[in-house]
mmCIF file of C-alpha atoms and ligand atoms in Angstrom:
data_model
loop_
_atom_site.group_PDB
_atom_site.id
_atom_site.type_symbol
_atom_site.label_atom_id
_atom_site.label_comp_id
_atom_site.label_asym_id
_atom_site.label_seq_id
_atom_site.Cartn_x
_atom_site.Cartn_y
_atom_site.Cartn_z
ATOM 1 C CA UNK A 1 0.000 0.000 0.000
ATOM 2 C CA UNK A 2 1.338 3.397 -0.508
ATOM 3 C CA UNK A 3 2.163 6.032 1.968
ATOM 4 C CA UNK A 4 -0.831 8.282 0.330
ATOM 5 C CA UNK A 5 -3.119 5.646 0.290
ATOM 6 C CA UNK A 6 -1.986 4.844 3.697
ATOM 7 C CA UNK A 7 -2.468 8.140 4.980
ATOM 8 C CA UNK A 8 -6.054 8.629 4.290
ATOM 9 C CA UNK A 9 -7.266 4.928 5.138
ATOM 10 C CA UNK A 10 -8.079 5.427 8.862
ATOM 11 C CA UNK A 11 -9.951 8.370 8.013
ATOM 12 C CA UNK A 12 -12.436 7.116 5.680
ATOM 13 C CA UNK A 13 -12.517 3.569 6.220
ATOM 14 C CA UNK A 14 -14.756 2.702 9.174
ATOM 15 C CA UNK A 15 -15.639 -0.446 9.494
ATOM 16 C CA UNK A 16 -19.634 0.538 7.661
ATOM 17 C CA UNK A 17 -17.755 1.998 4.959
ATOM 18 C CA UNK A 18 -15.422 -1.044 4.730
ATOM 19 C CA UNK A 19 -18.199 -3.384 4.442
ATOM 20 C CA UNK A 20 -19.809 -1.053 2.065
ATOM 21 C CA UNK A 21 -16.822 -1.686 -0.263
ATOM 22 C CA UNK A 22 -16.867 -5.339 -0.077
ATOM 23 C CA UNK A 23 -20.755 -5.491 -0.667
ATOM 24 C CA UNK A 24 -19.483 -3.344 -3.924
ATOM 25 C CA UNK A 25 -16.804 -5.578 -4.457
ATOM 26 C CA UNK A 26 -19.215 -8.598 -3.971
ATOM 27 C CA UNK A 27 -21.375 -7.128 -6.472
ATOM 28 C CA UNK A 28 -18.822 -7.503 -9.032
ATOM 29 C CA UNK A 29 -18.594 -3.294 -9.791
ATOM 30 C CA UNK A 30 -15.533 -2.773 -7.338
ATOM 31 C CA UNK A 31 -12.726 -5.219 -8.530
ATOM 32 C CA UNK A 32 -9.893 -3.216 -6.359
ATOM 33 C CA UNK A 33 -9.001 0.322 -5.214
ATOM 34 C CA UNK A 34 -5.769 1.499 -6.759
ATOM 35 C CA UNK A 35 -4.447 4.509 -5.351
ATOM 36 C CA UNK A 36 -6.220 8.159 -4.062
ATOM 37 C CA UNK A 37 -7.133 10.721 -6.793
ATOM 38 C CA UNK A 38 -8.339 13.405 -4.366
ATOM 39 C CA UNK A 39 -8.776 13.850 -0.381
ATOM 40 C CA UNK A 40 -11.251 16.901 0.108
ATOM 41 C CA UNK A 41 -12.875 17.674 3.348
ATOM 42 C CA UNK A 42 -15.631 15.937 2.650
ATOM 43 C CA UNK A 43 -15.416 12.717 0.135
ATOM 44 C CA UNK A 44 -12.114 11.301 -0.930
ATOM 45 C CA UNK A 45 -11.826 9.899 -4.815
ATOM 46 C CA UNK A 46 -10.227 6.872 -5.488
ATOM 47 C CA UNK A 47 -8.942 5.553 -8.867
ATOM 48 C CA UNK A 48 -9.608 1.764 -9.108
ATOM 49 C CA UNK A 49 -10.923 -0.852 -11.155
ATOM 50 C CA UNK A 50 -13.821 -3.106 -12.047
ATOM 51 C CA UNK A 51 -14.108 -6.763 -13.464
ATOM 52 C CA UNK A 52 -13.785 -5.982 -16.650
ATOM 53 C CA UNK A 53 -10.608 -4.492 -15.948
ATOM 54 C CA UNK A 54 -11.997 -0.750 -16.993
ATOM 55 C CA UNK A 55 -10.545 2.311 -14.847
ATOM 56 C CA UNK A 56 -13.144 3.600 -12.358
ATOM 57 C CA UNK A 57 -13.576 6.360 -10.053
ATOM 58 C CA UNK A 58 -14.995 5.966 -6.665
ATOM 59 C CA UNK A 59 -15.864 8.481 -4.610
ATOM 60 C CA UNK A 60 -16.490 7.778 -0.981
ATOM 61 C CA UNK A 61 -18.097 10.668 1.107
ATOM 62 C CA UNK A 62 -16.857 11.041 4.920
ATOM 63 C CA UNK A 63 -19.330 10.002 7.519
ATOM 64 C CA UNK A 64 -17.380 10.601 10.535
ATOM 65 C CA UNK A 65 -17.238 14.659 10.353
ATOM 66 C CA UNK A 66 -20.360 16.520 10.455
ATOM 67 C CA UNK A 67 -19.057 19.951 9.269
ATOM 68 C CA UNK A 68 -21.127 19.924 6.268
ATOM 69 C CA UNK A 69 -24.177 18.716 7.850
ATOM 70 C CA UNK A 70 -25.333 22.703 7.436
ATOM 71 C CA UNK A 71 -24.750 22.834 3.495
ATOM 72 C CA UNK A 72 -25.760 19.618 3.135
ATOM 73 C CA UNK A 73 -29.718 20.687 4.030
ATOM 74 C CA UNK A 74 -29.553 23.580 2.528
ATOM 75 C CA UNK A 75 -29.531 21.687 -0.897
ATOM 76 C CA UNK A 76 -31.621 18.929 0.171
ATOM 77 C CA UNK A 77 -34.325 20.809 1.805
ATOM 78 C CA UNK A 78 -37.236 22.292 -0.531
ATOM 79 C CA UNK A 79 -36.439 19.072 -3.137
ATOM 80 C CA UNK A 80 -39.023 16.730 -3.253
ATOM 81 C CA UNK A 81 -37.076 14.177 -3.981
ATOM 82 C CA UNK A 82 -36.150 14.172 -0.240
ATOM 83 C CA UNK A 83 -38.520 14.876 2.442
ATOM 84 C CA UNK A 84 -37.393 13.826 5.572
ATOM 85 C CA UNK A 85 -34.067 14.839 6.662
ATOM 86 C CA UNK A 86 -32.506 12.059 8.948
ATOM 87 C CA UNK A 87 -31.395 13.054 12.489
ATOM 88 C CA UNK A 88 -27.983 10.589 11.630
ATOM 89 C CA UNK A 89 -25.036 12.001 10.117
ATOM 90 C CA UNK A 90 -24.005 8.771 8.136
ATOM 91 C CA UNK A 91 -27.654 8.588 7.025
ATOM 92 C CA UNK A 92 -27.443 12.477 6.039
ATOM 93 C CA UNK A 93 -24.445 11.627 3.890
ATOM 94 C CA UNK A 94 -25.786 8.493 2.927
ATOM 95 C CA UNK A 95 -28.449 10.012 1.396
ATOM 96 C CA UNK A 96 -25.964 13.069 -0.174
ATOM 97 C CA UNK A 97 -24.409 10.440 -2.277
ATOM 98 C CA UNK A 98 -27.750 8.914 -3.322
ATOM 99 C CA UNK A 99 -28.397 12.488 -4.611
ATOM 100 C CA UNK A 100 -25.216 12.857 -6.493
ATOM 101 C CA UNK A 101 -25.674 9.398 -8.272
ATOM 102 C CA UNK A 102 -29.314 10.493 -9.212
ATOM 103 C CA UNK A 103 -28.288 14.072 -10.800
ATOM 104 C CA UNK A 104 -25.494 12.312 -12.437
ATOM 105 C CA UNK A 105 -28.201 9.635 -13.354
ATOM 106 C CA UNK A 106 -30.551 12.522 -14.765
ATOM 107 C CA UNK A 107 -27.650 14.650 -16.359
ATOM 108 C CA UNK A 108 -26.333 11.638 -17.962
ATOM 109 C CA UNK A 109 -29.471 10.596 -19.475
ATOM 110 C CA UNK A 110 -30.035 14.002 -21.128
ATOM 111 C CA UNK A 111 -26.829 13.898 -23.095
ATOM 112 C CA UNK A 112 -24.661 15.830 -20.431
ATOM 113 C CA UNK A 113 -21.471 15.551 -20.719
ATOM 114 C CA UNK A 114 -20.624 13.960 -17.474
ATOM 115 C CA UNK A 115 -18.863 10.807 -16.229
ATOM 116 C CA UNK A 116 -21.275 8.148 -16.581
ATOM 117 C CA UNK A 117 -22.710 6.880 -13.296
ATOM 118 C CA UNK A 118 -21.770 3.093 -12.846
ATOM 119 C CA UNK A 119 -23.436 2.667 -9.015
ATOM 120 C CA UNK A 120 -24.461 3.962 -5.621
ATOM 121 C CA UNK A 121 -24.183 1.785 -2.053
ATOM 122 C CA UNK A 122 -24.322 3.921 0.798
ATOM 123 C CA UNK A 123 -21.625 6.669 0.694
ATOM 124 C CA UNK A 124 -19.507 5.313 -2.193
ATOM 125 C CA UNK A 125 -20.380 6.598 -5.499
ATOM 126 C CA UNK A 126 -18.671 4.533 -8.330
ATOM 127 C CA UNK A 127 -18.690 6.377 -12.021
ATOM 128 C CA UNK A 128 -16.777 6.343 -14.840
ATOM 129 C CA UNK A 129 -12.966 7.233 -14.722
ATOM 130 C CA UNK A 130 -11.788 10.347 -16.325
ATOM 131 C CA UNK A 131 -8.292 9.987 -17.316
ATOM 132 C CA UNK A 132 -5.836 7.461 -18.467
ATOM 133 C CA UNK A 133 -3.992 4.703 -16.477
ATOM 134 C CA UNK A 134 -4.732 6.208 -13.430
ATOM 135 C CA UNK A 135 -4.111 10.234 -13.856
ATOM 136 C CA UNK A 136 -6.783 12.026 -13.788
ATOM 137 C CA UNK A 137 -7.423 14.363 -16.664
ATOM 138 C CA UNK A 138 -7.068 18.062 -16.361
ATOM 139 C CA UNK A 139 -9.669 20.684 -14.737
ATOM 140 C CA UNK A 140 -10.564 23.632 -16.606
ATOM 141 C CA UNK A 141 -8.529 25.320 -14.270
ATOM 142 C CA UNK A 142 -5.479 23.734 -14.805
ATOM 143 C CA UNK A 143 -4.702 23.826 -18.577
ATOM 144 C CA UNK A 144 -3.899 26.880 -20.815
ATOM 145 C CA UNK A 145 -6.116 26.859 -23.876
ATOM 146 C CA UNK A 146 -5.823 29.344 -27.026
ATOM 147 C CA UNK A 147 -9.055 31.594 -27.350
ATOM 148 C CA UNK A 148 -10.685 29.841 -30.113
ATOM 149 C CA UNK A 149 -10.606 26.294 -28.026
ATOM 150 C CA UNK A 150 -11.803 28.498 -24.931
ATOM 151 C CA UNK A 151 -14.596 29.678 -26.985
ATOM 152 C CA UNK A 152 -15.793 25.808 -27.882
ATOM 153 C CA UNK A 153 -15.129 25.331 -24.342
ATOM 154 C CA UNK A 154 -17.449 27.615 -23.343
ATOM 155 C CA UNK A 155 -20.448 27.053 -26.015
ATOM 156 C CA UNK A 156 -19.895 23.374 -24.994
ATOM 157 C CA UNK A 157 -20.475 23.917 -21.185
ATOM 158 C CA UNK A 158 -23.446 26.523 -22.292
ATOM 159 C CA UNK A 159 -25.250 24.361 -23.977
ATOM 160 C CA UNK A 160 -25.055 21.278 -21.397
ATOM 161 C CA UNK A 161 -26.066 24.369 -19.000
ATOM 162 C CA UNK A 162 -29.103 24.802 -20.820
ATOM 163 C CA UNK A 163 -29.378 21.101 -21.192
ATOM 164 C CA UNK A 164 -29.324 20.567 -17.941
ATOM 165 C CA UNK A 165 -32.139 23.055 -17.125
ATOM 166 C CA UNK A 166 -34.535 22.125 -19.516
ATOM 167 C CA UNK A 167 -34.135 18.670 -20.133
ATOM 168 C CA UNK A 168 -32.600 17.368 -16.507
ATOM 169 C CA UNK A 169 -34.547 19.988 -14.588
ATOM 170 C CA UNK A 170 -31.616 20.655 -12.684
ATOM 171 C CA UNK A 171 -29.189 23.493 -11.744
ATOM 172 C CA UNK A 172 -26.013 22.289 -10.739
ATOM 173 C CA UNK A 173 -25.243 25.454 -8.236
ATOM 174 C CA UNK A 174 -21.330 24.868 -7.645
ATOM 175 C CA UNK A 175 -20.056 25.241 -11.147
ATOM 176 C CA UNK A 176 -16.732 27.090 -11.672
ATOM 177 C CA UNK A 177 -13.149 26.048 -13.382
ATOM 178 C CA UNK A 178 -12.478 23.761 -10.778
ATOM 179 C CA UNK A 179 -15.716 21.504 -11.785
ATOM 180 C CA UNK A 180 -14.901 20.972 -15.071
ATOM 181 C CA UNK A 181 -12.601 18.392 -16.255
ATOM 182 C CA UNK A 182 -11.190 18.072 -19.858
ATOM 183 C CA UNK A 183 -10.951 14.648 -21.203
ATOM 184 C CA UNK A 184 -11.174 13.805 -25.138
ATOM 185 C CA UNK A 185 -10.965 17.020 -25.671
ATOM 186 C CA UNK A 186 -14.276 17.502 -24.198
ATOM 187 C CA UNK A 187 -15.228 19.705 -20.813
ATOM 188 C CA UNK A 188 -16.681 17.184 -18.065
ATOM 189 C CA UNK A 189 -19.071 18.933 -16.019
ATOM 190 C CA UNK A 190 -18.557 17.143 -12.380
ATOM 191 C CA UNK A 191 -19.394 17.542 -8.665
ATOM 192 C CA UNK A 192 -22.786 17.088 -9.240
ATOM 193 C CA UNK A 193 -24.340 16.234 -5.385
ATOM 194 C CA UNK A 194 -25.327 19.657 -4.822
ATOM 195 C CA UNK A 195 -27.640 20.072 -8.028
ATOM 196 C CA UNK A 196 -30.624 21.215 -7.148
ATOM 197 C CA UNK A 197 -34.248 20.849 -8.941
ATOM 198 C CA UNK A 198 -35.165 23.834 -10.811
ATOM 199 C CA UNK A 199 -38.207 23.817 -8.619
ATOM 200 C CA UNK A 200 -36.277 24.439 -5.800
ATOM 201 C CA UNK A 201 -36.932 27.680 -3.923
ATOM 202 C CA UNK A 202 -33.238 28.891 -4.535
ATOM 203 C CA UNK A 203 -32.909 27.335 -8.120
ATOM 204 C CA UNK A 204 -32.902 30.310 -9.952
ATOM 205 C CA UNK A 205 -30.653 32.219 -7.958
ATOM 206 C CA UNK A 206 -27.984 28.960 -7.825
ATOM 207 C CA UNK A 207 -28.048 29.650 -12.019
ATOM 208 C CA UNK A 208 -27.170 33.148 -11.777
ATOM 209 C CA UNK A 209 -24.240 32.145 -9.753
ATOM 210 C CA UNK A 210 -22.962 29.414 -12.138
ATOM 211 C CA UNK A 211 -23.769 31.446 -15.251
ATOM 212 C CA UNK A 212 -22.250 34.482 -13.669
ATOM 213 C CA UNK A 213 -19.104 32.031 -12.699
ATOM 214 C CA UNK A 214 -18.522 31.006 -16.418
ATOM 215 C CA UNK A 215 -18.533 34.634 -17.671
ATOM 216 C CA UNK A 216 -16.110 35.962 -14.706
ATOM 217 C CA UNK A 217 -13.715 33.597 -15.772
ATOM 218 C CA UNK A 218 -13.848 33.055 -19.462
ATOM 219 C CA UNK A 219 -14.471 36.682 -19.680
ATOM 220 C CA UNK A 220 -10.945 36.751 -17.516
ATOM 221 C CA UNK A 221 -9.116 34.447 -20.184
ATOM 222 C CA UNK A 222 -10.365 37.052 -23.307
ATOM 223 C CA UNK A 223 -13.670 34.845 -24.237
ATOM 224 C CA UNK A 224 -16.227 37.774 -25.630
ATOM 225 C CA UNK A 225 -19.116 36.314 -23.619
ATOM 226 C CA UNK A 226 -22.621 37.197 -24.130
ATOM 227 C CA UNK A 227 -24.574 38.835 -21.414
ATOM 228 C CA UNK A 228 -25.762 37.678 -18.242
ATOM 229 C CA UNK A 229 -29.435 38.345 -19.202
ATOM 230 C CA UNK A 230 -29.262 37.098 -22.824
ATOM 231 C CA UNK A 231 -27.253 33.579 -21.708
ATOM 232 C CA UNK A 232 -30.359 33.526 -18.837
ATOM 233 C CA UNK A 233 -33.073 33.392 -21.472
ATOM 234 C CA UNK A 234 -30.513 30.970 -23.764
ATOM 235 C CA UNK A 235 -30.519 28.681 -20.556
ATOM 236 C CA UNK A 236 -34.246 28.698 -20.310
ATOM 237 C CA UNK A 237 -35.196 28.315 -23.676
ATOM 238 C CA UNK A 238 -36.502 31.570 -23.849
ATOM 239 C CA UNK A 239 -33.867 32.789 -25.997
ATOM 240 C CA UNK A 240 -32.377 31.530 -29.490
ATOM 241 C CA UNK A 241 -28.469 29.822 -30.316
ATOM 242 C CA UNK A 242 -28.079 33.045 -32.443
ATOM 243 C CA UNK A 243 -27.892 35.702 -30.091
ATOM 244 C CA UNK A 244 -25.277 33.918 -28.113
ATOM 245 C CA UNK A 245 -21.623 34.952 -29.335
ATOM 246 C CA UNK A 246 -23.047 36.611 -32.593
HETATM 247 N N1 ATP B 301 -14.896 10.733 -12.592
HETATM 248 C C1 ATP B 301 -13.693 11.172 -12.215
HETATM 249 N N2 ATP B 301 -12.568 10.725 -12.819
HETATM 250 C C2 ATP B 301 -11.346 11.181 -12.424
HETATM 251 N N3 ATP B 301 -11.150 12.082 -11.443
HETATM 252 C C3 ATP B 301 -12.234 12.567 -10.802
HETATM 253 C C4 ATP B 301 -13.553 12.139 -11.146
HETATM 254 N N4 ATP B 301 -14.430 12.805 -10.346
HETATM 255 C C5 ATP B 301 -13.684 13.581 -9.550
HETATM 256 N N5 ATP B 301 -12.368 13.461 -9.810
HETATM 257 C C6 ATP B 301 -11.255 14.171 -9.133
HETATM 258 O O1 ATP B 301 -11.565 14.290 -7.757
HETATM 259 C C7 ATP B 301 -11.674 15.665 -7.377
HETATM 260 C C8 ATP B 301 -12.778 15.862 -6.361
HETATM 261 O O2 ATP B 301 -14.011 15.464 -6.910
HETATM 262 P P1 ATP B 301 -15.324 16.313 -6.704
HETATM 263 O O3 ATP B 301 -15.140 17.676 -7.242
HETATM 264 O O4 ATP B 301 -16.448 15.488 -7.234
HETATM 265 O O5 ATP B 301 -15.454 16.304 -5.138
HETATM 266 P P2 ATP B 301 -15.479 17.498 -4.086
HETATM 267 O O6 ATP B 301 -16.503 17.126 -3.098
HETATM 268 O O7 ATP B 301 -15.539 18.814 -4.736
HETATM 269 O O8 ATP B 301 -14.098 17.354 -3.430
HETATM 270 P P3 ATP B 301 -13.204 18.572 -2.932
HETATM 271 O O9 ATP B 301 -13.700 18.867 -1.559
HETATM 272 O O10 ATP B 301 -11.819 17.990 -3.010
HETATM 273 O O11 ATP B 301 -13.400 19.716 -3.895
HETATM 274 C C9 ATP B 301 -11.882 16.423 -8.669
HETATM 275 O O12 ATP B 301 -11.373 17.720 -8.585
HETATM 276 C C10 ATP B 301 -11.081 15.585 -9.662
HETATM 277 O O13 ATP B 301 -9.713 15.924 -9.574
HETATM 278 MG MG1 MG B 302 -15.215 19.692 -6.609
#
């Protein structure tokens, strides 16, 4: 095992979760875990692999701190999706990652360009690695692009935006460069636990914030973006393809 690996084992793996990776393993869609792509505050991502030797990622929420307990109902209170919130931490986060898989699930489904969800078991999420032989591809954030690939960039992310809203019914509310991922030459939109419903009381404001996000930074990088308002009614089929980047 290595020393990173090592390092975040006693943190994540008590013994529920440990048994929640052998029922995954049991189920044939864990084969091993490989090595640690990420350790956040709250989930850590692992690179591993399943039985058909393809390269997963699995990402297995904390249930041991409750920091996030106050962010976490924020998002999950006014979606009917989920109306009780449990008392229980572990459930709490339990039922975070059931979100996630379900947004990914929905995004997915409406031709998003996201990692495709494989499976959900209590807090491990298992989808579709992005990357090759075990690195991780790229966020947005990380790569230099010339202007015309950050203009494709941005239409592409746009119109899964817009895809997202009108065809998932979802706003994904933490979108920024450091959500994005480019693999195949394609941006990844990722991260997705905190999407909300667009029926959800704070919806609209959530899609101001990501929209706003894209333009702050693409704007930053020399991207002529469209406006606020006009990328709004784009988003919500209320405006046309045209009047977006001339
Ligand atoms: N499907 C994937 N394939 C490869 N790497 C991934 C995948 N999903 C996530 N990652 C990597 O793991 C990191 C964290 O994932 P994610 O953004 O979903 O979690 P997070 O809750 O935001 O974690 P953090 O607190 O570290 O920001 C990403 O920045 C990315 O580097
Ligand atoms: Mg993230």
């Amino acid at each position: 095992m290595d020393e990173d690996l090592f390092k975040t084992v006693e943190e994540v793996f008590n013994s529920a979760t440990v048994s929640a990776v052998l029922e995954l393993c049991r189920r044939k869609v864990i084969y091993e875990l490989k090595g640690v792509i990420s350790a956040g505050k709250e989930s850590r991502v692992y690179w591993g692999k399943s039985f058909n030797n393809e390269d997963i990622a699995v990402k297995i929420y904390l249930t041991s701190t409750a920091e996030f307990r106050k962010s976490m109902v924020k998002y999950i209170m006014g979606d009917p999706r989920f109306k009780k919130i449990p008392k229980s931490t572990r459930k709490l986060v339990i039922m975070w990652a059931s979100k996630e898989f379900r947004n990914l699930r929905l995004m997915y489904d409406a031709g998003i360009t996201v990692p495709r969800p494989i499976a959900q078991y209590e807090n491990i999420l298992v989808m579709e690695f992005l990357g090759i032989d075990g690195v991780r591809a790229p966020l947005l954030k990380e790569v230099e692009l010339d202007v015309e690939e950050l203009r494709y960039v941005f239409k592409h992310l746009v119109d899964d935006i817009r895809r997202m809203y009108l065809y998932a019914g979802l706003v994904h509310g933490d979108l920024s460069e450091y959500n994005v991922m480019l693999y195949n030459g394609k941006p990844y939109i990722i991260d997705v636990s905190q999407a909300v419903k667009i029926s959800h009381p704070n919806a609209y404001d959530l899609l101001i914030r990501d929209v706003s996000n894209l333009i702050r930074y693409f704007n930053g990088l020399g991207v002529n973006t469209p406006s606020l308002e006009s990328m709004l009614n784009y988003i919500t089929g209320k405006g046309s393809l045209e009047d977006l980047m001339e």
